[in-house]
Short mmCIF file of C-alpha atoms and ligand atoms in Angstrom, two decimals:
data_model
loop_
_atom_site.label_atom_id
_atom_site.label_comp_id
_atom_site.label_asym_id
_atom_site.label_seq_id
_atom_site.Cartn_x
_atom_site.Cartn_y
_atom_site.Cartn_z
CA UNK J 895 138.58 68.82 91.07
CA UNK J 896 139.49 70.31 87.50
CA UNK J 897 138.21 73.68 86.69
CA UNK J 898 135.58 74.09 83.77
CA UNK J 899 136.98 75.55 80.74
CA UNK J 900 135.69 78.17 78.58
CA UNK J 901 136.22 78.92 74.78
CA UNK J 902 135.37 82.53 74.04
CA UNK J 903 136.02 85.24 76.58
CA UNK J 904 133.06 87.06 78.32
CA UNK J 905 133.28 90.90 77.97
CA UNK J 906 133.44 92.06 81.65
CA UNK J 907 132.43 95.47 82.39
CA UNK J 908 133.45 96.49 85.80
CA UNK J 909 131.55 99.34 87.69
CA UNK J 910 131.39 101.48 90.66
CA UNK J 911 130.91 101.70 94.46
CA UNK J 912 129.32 98.83 96.38
CA UNK J 913 128.52 96.86 93.38
CA UNK J 914 132.21 97.11 92.54
CA UNK J 915 133.25 95.76 95.76
CA UNK J 916 130.71 92.76 95.45
CA UNK J 917 131.95 92.26 91.76
CA UNK J 918 135.46 91.20 93.06
CA UNK J 919 133.93 89.17 95.76
CA UNK J 920 131.60 87.41 93.48
CA UNK J 921 134.49 86.40 91.26
CA UNK J 922 136.84 85.46 94.03
CA UNK J 923 134.38 83.35 96.04
CA UNK J 924 131.96 81.77 93.53
CA UNK J 925 133.19 81.96 90.05
CA UNK J 926 137.05 81.45 89.67
CA UNK J 927 137.31 78.51 92.17
CA UNK J 928 135.32 76.59 89.75
CA UNK J 929 135.64 78.10 86.38
CA UNK J 930 138.93 79.02 84.27
CA UNK J 931 137.33 82.35 83.89
CA UNK J 932 138.15 83.97 80.61
CA UNK J 933 137.21 87.47 80.19
CA UNK J 934 138.13 90.68 78.30
CA UNK J 935 138.07 93.04 81.02
CA UNK J 936 136.71 96.73 80.58
CA UNK J 937 136.81 98.96 83.68
CA UNK J 938 133.77 101.12 83.37
CA UNK J 939 134.40 102.58 86.86
CA UNK J 940 133.81 106.47 86.84
CA UNK J 941 137.59 107.11 87.50
CA UNK J 942 138.51 105.15 84.24
CA UNK J 943 135.51 106.72 82.11
CA UNK J 944 137.16 109.94 83.07
CA UNK J 945 140.64 108.96 82.41
CA UNK J 946 139.79 107.57 79.01
CA UNK J 947 137.24 110.27 78.07
CA UNK J 948 134.40 107.66 78.21
CA UNK J 949 136.30 105.69 75.27
CA UNK J 950 136.12 102.75 77.47
CA UNK J 951 132.45 102.62 77.34
CA UNK J 952 132.47 102.65 73.61
CA UNK J 953 135.30 100.10 73.45
CA UNK J 954 133.35 97.60 75.73
CA UNK J 955 130.35 98.08 73.37
CA UNK J 956 132.27 97.10 70.45
CA UNK J 957 133.77 94.08 72.28
CA UNK J 958 130.19 93.01 73.08
CA UNK J 959 129.25 93.07 69.30
CA UNK J 960 132.49 91.01 68.44
CA UNK J 961 132.06 88.42 71.16
CA UNK J 962 128.40 88.28 71.58
CA UNK J 963 128.02 88.27 75.46
CA UNK J 964 128.85 90.84 78.23
CA UNK J 965 128.41 90.98 81.97
CA UNK J 966 128.05 94.36 83.45
CA UNK J 967 128.53 95.69 87.02
CA UNK J 968 126.38 98.72 88.03
CA UNK J 969 127.97 102.25 87.21
CA UNK J 970 127.48 105.83 88.34
CA UNK J 971 125.62 108.04 85.96
CA UNK J 972 127.21 111.30 86.92
CA UNK J 973 125.26 114.19 88.33
CA UNK J 974 126.30 117.51 89.72
CA UNK J 975 127.43 116.00 93.00
CA UNK J 976 129.59 113.67 91.29
CA UNK J 977 131.65 116.42 89.51
CA UNK J 978 133.72 117.52 92.46
CA UNK J 979 133.81 113.80 93.99
CA UNK J 980 135.48 112.36 91.00
CA UNK J 981 137.12 115.39 89.68
CA UNK J 982 135.29 114.99 86.35
CA UNK J 983 136.09 117.10 83.38
CA UNK J 984 132.46 116.40 81.90
CA UNK J 985 129.12 115.00 83.02
CA UNK J 986 129.80 111.75 81.26
CA UNK J 987 126.63 110.13 79.76
CA UNK J 988 125.11 107.05 81.25
CA UNK J 989 127.16 104.00 80.24
CA UNK J 990 123.78 102.08 79.89
CA UNK J 991 122.43 104.65 77.48
CA UNK J 992 125.58 104.69 75.43
CA UNK J 993 125.84 100.87 75.24
CA UNK J 994 122.06 100.57 74.42
CA UNK J 995 122.51 102.84 71.46
CA UNK J 996 125.59 100.99 70.36
CA UNK J 997 123.70 97.73 70.48
CA UNK J 998 120.19 98.95 69.42
CA UNK J 999 118.90 96.71 72.12
CA UNK J 1000 115.59 95.84 74.07
CA UNK J 1001 115.88 95.77 77.78
CA UNK J 1002 114.27 92.63 79.51
CA UNK J 1003 113.65 92.76 83.27
CA UNK J 1004 112.48 89.84 85.39
CA UNK J 1005 112.16 89.23 88.96
CA UNK J 1006 113.90 86.44 91.02
CA UNK J 1007 111.25 84.63 93.19
CA UNK J 1008 112.11 83.00 96.45
CA UNK J 1009 109.99 81.24 99.15
CA UNK J 1010 109.43 83.76 101.94
CA UNK J 1011 109.15 86.69 99.83
CA UNK J 1012 105.56 86.99 98.68
CA UNK J 1013 104.66 89.33 95.84
CA UNK J 1014 102.06 91.91 96.82
CA UNK J 1015 99.85 90.13 94.21
CA UNK J 1016 100.12 86.59 95.69
CA UNK J 1017 98.73 84.86 92.61
CA UNK J 1018 102.12 85.86 90.79
CA UNK J 1019 103.73 82.61 91.25
CA UNK J 1020 106.00 82.79 88.09
CA UNK J 1021 107.96 85.83 86.89
CA UNK J 1022 106.82 88.49 84.57
CA UNK J 1023 109.27 89.84 82.30
CA UNK J 1024 108.85 93.32 81.10
CA UNK J 1025 110.24 93.99 77.58
CA UNK J 1026 110.81 97.69 77.41
CA UNK J 1027 111.25 99.45 73.78
CA UNK J 1028 114.23 101.94 74.51
CA UNK J 1029 113.73 104.26 71.53
CA UNK J 1030 111.46 107.33 70.85
CA UNK J 1031 107.95 108.46 71.91
CA UNK J 1032 107.83 110.75 74.58
CA UNK J 1033 111.53 110.32 75.43
CA UNK J 1034 112.35 112.00 72.05
CA UNK J 1035 109.60 114.63 72.12
CA UNK J 1036 109.49 118.28 71.03
CA UNK J 1037 107.11 120.24 73.34
CA UNK J 1038 105.68 124.07 73.25
CA UNK J 1039 103.69 126.20 75.24
CA UNK J 1040 100.91 127.66 73.20
CA UNK J 1041 99.40 131.08 73.61
CA UNK J 1042 95.44 131.48 73.50
CA UNK J 1043 94.22 132.41 69.85
CA UNK J 1044 97.01 130.01 68.21
CA UNK J 1045 96.56 127.45 65.42
CA UNK J 1046 98.85 124.44 65.93
CA UNK J 1047 99.33 122.17 62.86
CA UNK J 1048 101.60 119.22 61.92
CA UNK J 1049 103.58 119.82 59.03
CA UNK J 1050 105.74 117.17 57.11
CA UNK J 1051 108.16 118.19 54.24
CA UNK J 1052 108.56 115.34 52.05
CA UNK J 1053 111.81 114.34 50.31
CA UNK J 1054 110.38 115.91 46.98
CA UNK J 1055 109.68 119.22 48.86
CA UNK J 1056 105.99 118.74 48.78
CA UNK J 1057 104.11 119.27 52.15
CA UNK J 1058 101.54 117.56 54.13
CA UNK J 1059 99.69 119.36 57.07
CA UNK J 1060 97.24 118.30 59.41
CA UNK J 1061 95.34 120.54 61.84
CA UNK J 1062 96.11 119.74 65.68
CA UNK J 1063 94.06 122.42 67.66
CA UNK J 1064 92.77 125.85 67.19
CA UNK J 1065 93.52 127.20 70.73
CA UNK J 1066 90.79 129.45 72.27
CA UNK J 1067 92.70 129.51 75.54
CA UNK J 1068 96.36 128.90 76.51
CA UNK J 1069 97.62 125.43 76.30
CA UNK J 1070 100.38 122.96 75.41
CA UNK J 1071 101.50 120.91 72.59
CA UNK J 1072 103.78 117.83 71.99
CA UNK J 1073 105.32 116.21 69.00
CA UNK J 1074 106.51 112.57 69.08
CA UNK J 1075 107.84 110.25 66.70
CA UNK J 1076 109.17 106.59 66.09
CA UNK J 1077 110.96 104.44 63.32
CA UNK J 1078 109.82 101.43 61.73
CA UNK J 1079 113.14 100.06 61.84
CA UNK J 1080 113.43 100.48 65.60
CA UNK J 1081 109.98 99.05 66.08
CA UNK J 1082 111.06 96.12 63.93
CA UNK J 1083 114.04 95.34 65.97
CA UNK J 1084 112.14 95.64 69.06
CA UNK J 1085 109.66 93.07 67.81
CA UNK J 1086 112.39 90.68 66.79
CA UNK J 1087 114.18 90.94 70.16
CA UNK J 1088 110.91 90.07 71.93
CA UNK J 1089 110.15 87.24 69.73
CA UNK J 1090 113.73 85.81 70.04
CA UNK J 1091 113.67 86.44 73.75
CA UNK J 1092 110.20 84.23 73.82
CA UNK J 1093 111.82 81.53 71.95
CA UNK J 1094 115.11 81.61 74.26
CA UNK J 1095 113.15 81.40 77.45
CA UNK J 1096 109.94 79.31 76.22
CA UNK J 1097 107.56 82.05 77.24
CA UNK J 1098 104.46 83.42 75.79
CA UNK J 1099 105.01 87.11 74.46
CA UNK J 1100 102.27 89.70 74.98
CA UNK J 1101 102.30 92.91 73.43
CA UNK J 1102 99.95 95.94 74.14
CA UNK J 1103 99.20 99.53 72.73
CA UNK J 1104 96.48 102.02 72.67
CA UNK J 1105 95.58 101.39 69.08
CA UNK J 1106 91.99 101.84 69.22
CA UNK J 1107 92.71 105.62 70.25
CA UNK J 1108 95.98 106.07 68.27
CA UNK J 1109 94.89 104.56 64.85
CA UNK J 1110 97.98 105.34 62.97
CA UNK J 1111 100.91 105.62 65.59
CA UNK J 1112 100.10 102.88 67.88
CA UNK J 1113 98.48 100.90 65.22
CA UNK J 1114 101.90 101.03 63.24
CA UNK J 1115 103.54 99.11 66.13
CA UNK J 1116 100.77 96.42 66.21
CA UNK J 1117 101.10 96.03 62.47
CA UNK J 1118 104.70 95.69 62.38
CA UNK J 1119 104.71 93.24 65.33
CA UNK J 1120 102.00 91.05 63.40
CA UNK J 1121 103.85 91.10 60.20
CA UNK J 1122 107.00 90.08 61.68
CA UNK J 1123 105.47 87.40 63.82
CA UNK J 1124 103.57 85.96 60.74
CA UNK J 1125 106.53 85.88 58.36
CA UNK J 1126 109.36 85.10 60.61
CA UNK J 1127 108.20 83.53 63.96
CA UNK J 1128 104.91 81.74 63.79
CA UNK J 1129 106.30 78.51 62.83
CA UNK J 1130 109.12 78.50 65.26
CA UNK J 1131 106.58 79.47 67.97
CA UNK J 1132 104.21 76.60 67.05
CA UNK J 1133 106.98 74.23 67.23
CA UNK J 1134 108.11 75.65 70.70
CA UNK J 1135 104.40 75.48 72.04
CA UNK J 1136 104.28 79.19 72.81
CA UNK J 1137 102.01 82.03 71.57
CA UNK J 1138 102.34 85.51 70.53
CA UNK J 1139 99.27 87.65 71.79
CA UNK J 1140 98.13 91.28 71.19
CA UNK J 1141 95.67 93.19 73.16
CA UNK J 1142 94.81 96.72 74.14
CA UNK J 1143 97.06 98.19 77.17
CA UNK J 1144 93.99 98.56 79.34
CA UNK J 1145 92.86 95.02 78.70
CA UNK J 1146 96.51 93.86 79.13
CA UNK J 1147 96.83 95.62 82.59
CA UNK J 1148 93.75 93.69 83.91
CA UNK J 1149 95.01 90.26 82.40
CA UNK J 1150 98.47 90.85 84.25
CA UNK J 1151 96.98 91.43 87.46
CA UNK J 1152 94.74 88.26 87.25
CA UNK J 1153 97.50 85.94 85.66
CA UNK J 1154 99.94 83.71 87.45
CA UNK J 1155 102.77 85.32 85.59
CA UNK J 1156 105.28 83.31 83.32
CA UNK J 1157 105.45 85.32 80.22
CA UNK J 1158 106.94 88.26 78.46
CA UNK J 1159 104.92 91.55 78.46
CA UNK J 1160 106.26 93.85 75.45
CA UNK J 1161 105.67 97.51 76.34
CA UNK J 1162 106.21 100.73 74.35
CA UNK J 1163 108.72 103.04 75.81
CA UNK J 1164 106.67 105.12 78.43
CA UNK J 1165 104.50 102.01 79.13
CA UNK J 1166 107.66 99.88 79.81
CA UNK J 1167 109.10 102.68 82.23
CA UNK J 1168 106.06 102.71 84.28
CA UNK J 1169 105.13 99.07 84.40
CA UNK J 1170 108.70 97.68 85.05
CA UNK J 1171 108.78 99.79 88.34
CA UNK J 1172 105.25 98.59 89.34
CA UNK J 1173 106.36 94.98 88.74
CA UNK J 1174 109.62 95.29 90.39
CA UNK J 1175 107.96 96.87 93.57
CA UNK J 1176 104.96 94.38 93.48
CA UNK J 1177 107.55 91.26 93.20
CA UNK J 1178 109.19 92.75 96.59
CA UNK J 1179 112.73 94.05 95.80
CA UNK J 1180 114.89 95.91 93.23
CA UNK J 1181 117.87 93.69 94.43
CA UNK J 1182 115.93 90.70 93.00
CA UNK J 1183 115.39 91.84 89.47
CA UNK J 1184 117.75 90.66 86.76
CA UNK J 1185 118.32 92.66 83.43
CA UNK J 1186 119.53 91.84 79.95
CA UNK J 1187 119.89 93.83 76.97
CA UNK J 1188 119.26 91.76 73.75
CA UNK J 1189 120.08 93.50 70.49
CA UNK J 1190 118.31 92.18 67.18
CA UNK J 1191 121.43 90.34 65.98
CA UNK J 1192 121.63 88.42 69.15
CA UNK J 1193 124.12 90.15 71.45
CA UNK J 1194 123.47 89.77 74.98
CA UNK J 1195 124.41 92.16 77.96
CA UNK J 1196 123.56 90.89 81.30
CA UNK J 1197 123.52 93.31 84.41
CA UNK J 1198 121.63 93.92 87.62
CA UNK J 1199 118.50 96.12 87.65
CA UNK J 1200 119.62 98.15 90.77
CA UNK J 1201 122.26 100.94 90.96
CA UNK J 1202 125.77 100.92 92.79
CA UNK J 1203 124.03 101.27 96.24
CA UNK J 1204 125.88 104.25 97.13
CA UNK J 1205 124.70 104.63 100.93
CA UNK J 1206 125.90 101.01 101.61
CA UNK J 1207 129.47 102.07 99.95
CA UNK J 1208 129.83 105.10 102.10
CA UNK J 1209 129.33 102.81 105.30
CA UNK J 1210 131.75 100.15 103.84
CA UNK J 1211 134.41 102.98 103.34
CA UNK J 1212 134.10 104.01 106.97
CA UNK J 1213 134.66 100.23 107.83
CA UNK J 1214 131.14 99.74 108.92
CA UNK J 1215 129.45 96.20 108.11
CA UNK J 1216 127.28 96.06 105.12
CA UNK J 1217 124.52 93.75 104.11
CA UNK J 1218 124.18 94.31 100.64
CA UNK J 1219 122.25 92.03 98.43
CA UNK J 1220 124.51 90.41 95.60
CA UNK J 1221 121.67 88.15 94.06
CA UNK J 1222 121.00 90.32 90.88
CA UNK J 1223 124.74 90.74 90.17
CA UNK J 1224 125.17 86.89 90.74
CA UNK J 1225 122.39 86.53 88.40
CA UNK J 1226 123.97 88.65 85.83
CA UNK J 1227 127.10 86.42 86.12
CA UNK J 1228 124.87 83.28 85.72
CA UNK J 1229 122.90 84.57 82.90
CA UNK J 1230 126.40 85.48 80.92
CA UNK J 1231 128.00 82.39 81.71
CA UNK J 1232 125.01 80.16 80.65
CA UNK J 1233 124.64 82.03 77.38
CA UNK J 1234 128.41 81.73 76.91
CA UNK J 1235 127.93 77.92 77.22
CA UNK J 1236 124.95 77.60 75.06
CA UNK J 1237 126.96 79.58 72.25
CA UNK J 1238 130.06 77.74 72.54
CA UNK J 1239 128.33 74.23 73.39
CA UNK J 1240 129.79 73.63 76.75
CA UNK J 1241 127.04 71.74 78.79
CA UNK J 1242 129.35 71.91 81.76
CA UNK J 1243 129.39 75.62 81.94
CA UNK J 1244 125.81 75.83 81.42
CA UNK J 1245 124.94 73.47 84.29
CA UNK J 1246 127.51 75.35 86.61
CA UNK J 1247 125.20 78.33 85.99
CA UNK J 1248 122.27 76.32 86.85
CA UNK J 1249 123.70 74.89 90.02
CA UNK J 1250 124.89 78.45 91.30
CA UNK J 1251 121.47 79.89 90.73
CA UNK J 1252 119.84 76.96 92.63
CA UNK J 1253 122.46 77.39 95.33
CA UNK J 1254 121.57 81.21 95.68
CA UNK J 1255 117.79 80.30 96.01
CA UNK J 1256 118.28 77.40 98.39
CA UNK J 1257 120.52 79.47 100.62
CA UNK J 1258 117.82 82.20 101.01
CA UNK J 1259 115.03 79.85 101.22
CA UNK J 1260 116.95 77.97 104.10
CA UNK J 1261 116.85 81.32 105.87
CA UNK J 1262 120.28 82.91 105.25
CA UNK J 1263 119.66 86.40 103.65
CA UNK J 1264 120.74 89.94 103.59
CA UNK J 1265 119.16 92.86 105.35
CA UNK J 1266 116.76 93.89 102.57
CA UNK J 1267 115.19 90.49 102.20
CA UNK J 1268 115.40 89.89 105.99
CA UNK J 1269 112.97 93.05 106.54
CA UNK J 1270 110.14 91.49 104.13
CA UNK J 1271 110.78 87.60 104.36
CA UNK J 1272 108.20 85.61 106.20
CA UNK J 1273 110.34 82.73 106.89
CA UNK J 1274 110.61 81.82 110.65
CA UNK J 1275 114.22 80.72 110.77
CA UNK J 1276 115.51 83.80 109.03
CA UNK J 1277 118.94 85.15 109.71
CA UNK J 1278 120.62 88.29 108.50
CA UNK J 1279 124.07 87.98 107.34
CA UNK J 1280 126.63 90.64 105.90
CA UNK J 1281 127.77 90.94 102.26
CA UNK J 1282 130.46 88.50 102.45
CA UNK J 1283 128.89 85.99 104.81
CA UNK J 1284 125.99 85.60 102.29
CA UNK J 1285 128.44 84.85 99.17
CA UNK J 1286 130.25 82.42 101.74
CA UNK J 1287 126.88 80.76 102.57
CA UNK J 1288 125.99 80.47 98.83
CA UNK J 1289 129.34 78.71 98.37
CA UNK J 1290 128.77 76.13 101.22
CA UNK J 1291 125.33 75.42 99.39
CA UNK J 1292 127.24 75.09 95.96
CA UNK J 1293 129.68 72.71 97.16
CA UNK J 1294 127.03 70.36 98.21
CA UNK J 1295 125.37 70.53 94.90
CA UNK J 1296 128.65 70.08 92.78
P1 NAP C 2349 120.44 102.06 94.09
O1 NAP C 2349 121.98 101.78 93.98
O2 NAP C 2349 119.59 101.21 93.27
O3 NAP C 2349 119.93 101.92 95.66
C1 NAP C 2349 118.98 102.62 96.09
C2 NAP C 2349 118.56 102.13 97.52
O4 NAP C 2349 117.85 100.68 97.02
C3 NAP C 2349 119.80 101.63 98.28
O5 NAP C 2349 119.99 102.81 99.14
C4 NAP C 2349 119.04 100.38 98.98
O6 NAP C 2349 118.42 100.83 100.19
C5 NAP C 2349 118.38 99.81 97.98
N1 NAP C 2349 119.15 98.75 97.35
C6 NAP C 2349 119.42 98.84 95.89
N2 NAP C 2349 120.21 97.81 95.55
C7 NAP C 2349 120.43 97.07 96.61
C8 NAP C 2349 120.93 95.92 97.00
N3 NAP C 2349 121.76 95.21 95.97
N4 NAP C 2349 121.10 95.39 98.20
C9 NAP C 2349 120.53 96.11 99.24
N5 NAP C 2349 119.80 97.20 98.95
C10 NAP C 2349 119.71 97.69 97.69
O7 NAP C 2349 120.28 103.62 93.76
P2 NAP C 2349 121.13 104.94 93.97
O8 NAP C 2349 122.04 104.77 95.50
O9 NAP C 2349 120.03 105.95 94.29
O10 NAP C 2349 122.13 105.20 93.06
C11 NAP C 2349 123.62 105.02 93.03
C12 NAP C 2349 124.13 105.02 91.83
O11 NAP C 2349 123.66 104.16 90.91
C13 NAP C 2349 123.71 106.38 90.97
O12 NAP C 2349 125.15 107.09 90.67
C14 NAP C 2349 123.09 106.04 89.98
O13 NAP C 2349 123.52 106.78 88.65
C15 NAP C 2349 123.60 104.58 89.70
N6 NAP C 2349 122.64 103.73 89.11
C16 NAP C 2349 123.31 102.85 87.92
C17 NAP C 2349 122.35 101.80 87.50
C18 NAP C 2349 123.06 100.85 86.50
O14 NAP C 2349 124.40 100.91 86.20
N7 NAP C 2349 122.26 99.85 85.94
C19 NAP C 2349 121.04 101.73 87.66
C20 NAP C 2349 120.38 102.76 88.45
C21 NAP C 2349 121.23 103.64 89.30
P3 NAP C 2349 118.72 101.30 101.66
O15 NAP C 2349 119.76 102.31 101.49
O16 NAP C 2349 117.35 101.51 102.26
O17 NAP C 2349 119.37 99.97 102.25
MG1 MG C 2350 111.49 104.53 85.52
#
């Protein structure tokens, strides 16, 4: 059998700990036997981030802009405990944050559904994708503790030097105060990323804020979305048979619970933070969540939603058996390969990605799974396998499909 050829390299961002171990195995067992894999390799492992003073992360983001598609392994975001462990000269920033800032992206997270793992909301038969705005609001806030008898005002100094003030509150007792902001440009790129993703995946787009209470701030989000939709996307959505739907956040929550899934729910930064954890938990497992960062100019970075699974890695280092779930990492690879195939018009590569995904799901639905799923699966014939055995089992299923 001849291997599937690629045209443009994928930007490959390697990472840390257990997911780094899985990364190599995924390539060896399931990718390179079938695909003549072309990648431009960036080692974002913490050791190399230290050695390059984190330049490697910036370089990988630039390469993503150049080539258009990246696949990323989970990476350590250093905390105090990592300083001596990796002999760090600095507590390097989160690579995801750095890459997100460079690409100006929106993060889309979607669960992978399998028979035997029932969502806590059993009517959710299709995935709900959360699109989280990743700039501003409470994540870039200014806060103060305010003393009794104080008067708080909002003061804006305009470019011509004139000022505009607005009373916030006259404090009769002690209290607190907070200032938030966002940018039209960032909201607009968030809106475009959501509409493009809707078109890409043929799913309706829902957006919700609290504009009845926040008549200027949240209303601005609603207006920008509406304007961009009318001017740039309405016709494309009509043609694709999908819709854009705005509603209040409280109404959205009620509708989401009653729905069957199968749409993209665009959320402001804080709402997206909270709702994506709720959705991930309700669908069963963090190891079954995919994550893709999409930039407004159509650059894609695929990854798993979970971290480096540190606890399993320490077991692995001691030579103990691990049963770590590789599904989200595998789907990062299939997502990136399929997108590369789409952009380079390589139907064989796209079809390989489809078959590999099918092999993963089929393997689990036939009862072979890692420990995390074994604990929650309702299948009667379920069997727990170790990290490598799972990948080998997927390969057996894949061979039958190919
Ligand atoms: P984690 O890697 O998400 O794992 C937390 C726990 O969730 C694990 O101990 C395991 O539970 C379970 N789990 C997560 N993924 C799993 C998988 N694929 N298969 C089986 N079980 C899985 O979080 P962490 O261990 O707290 O964080 C480790 C490092 O990851 C940190 O340094 C953090 O900075 C980094 N991180 C990176 C990213 C990213 O790059 N995108 C995201 C989050 C965190 P049990 O131990 O009970 O089996
Ligand atoms: Mg969170």
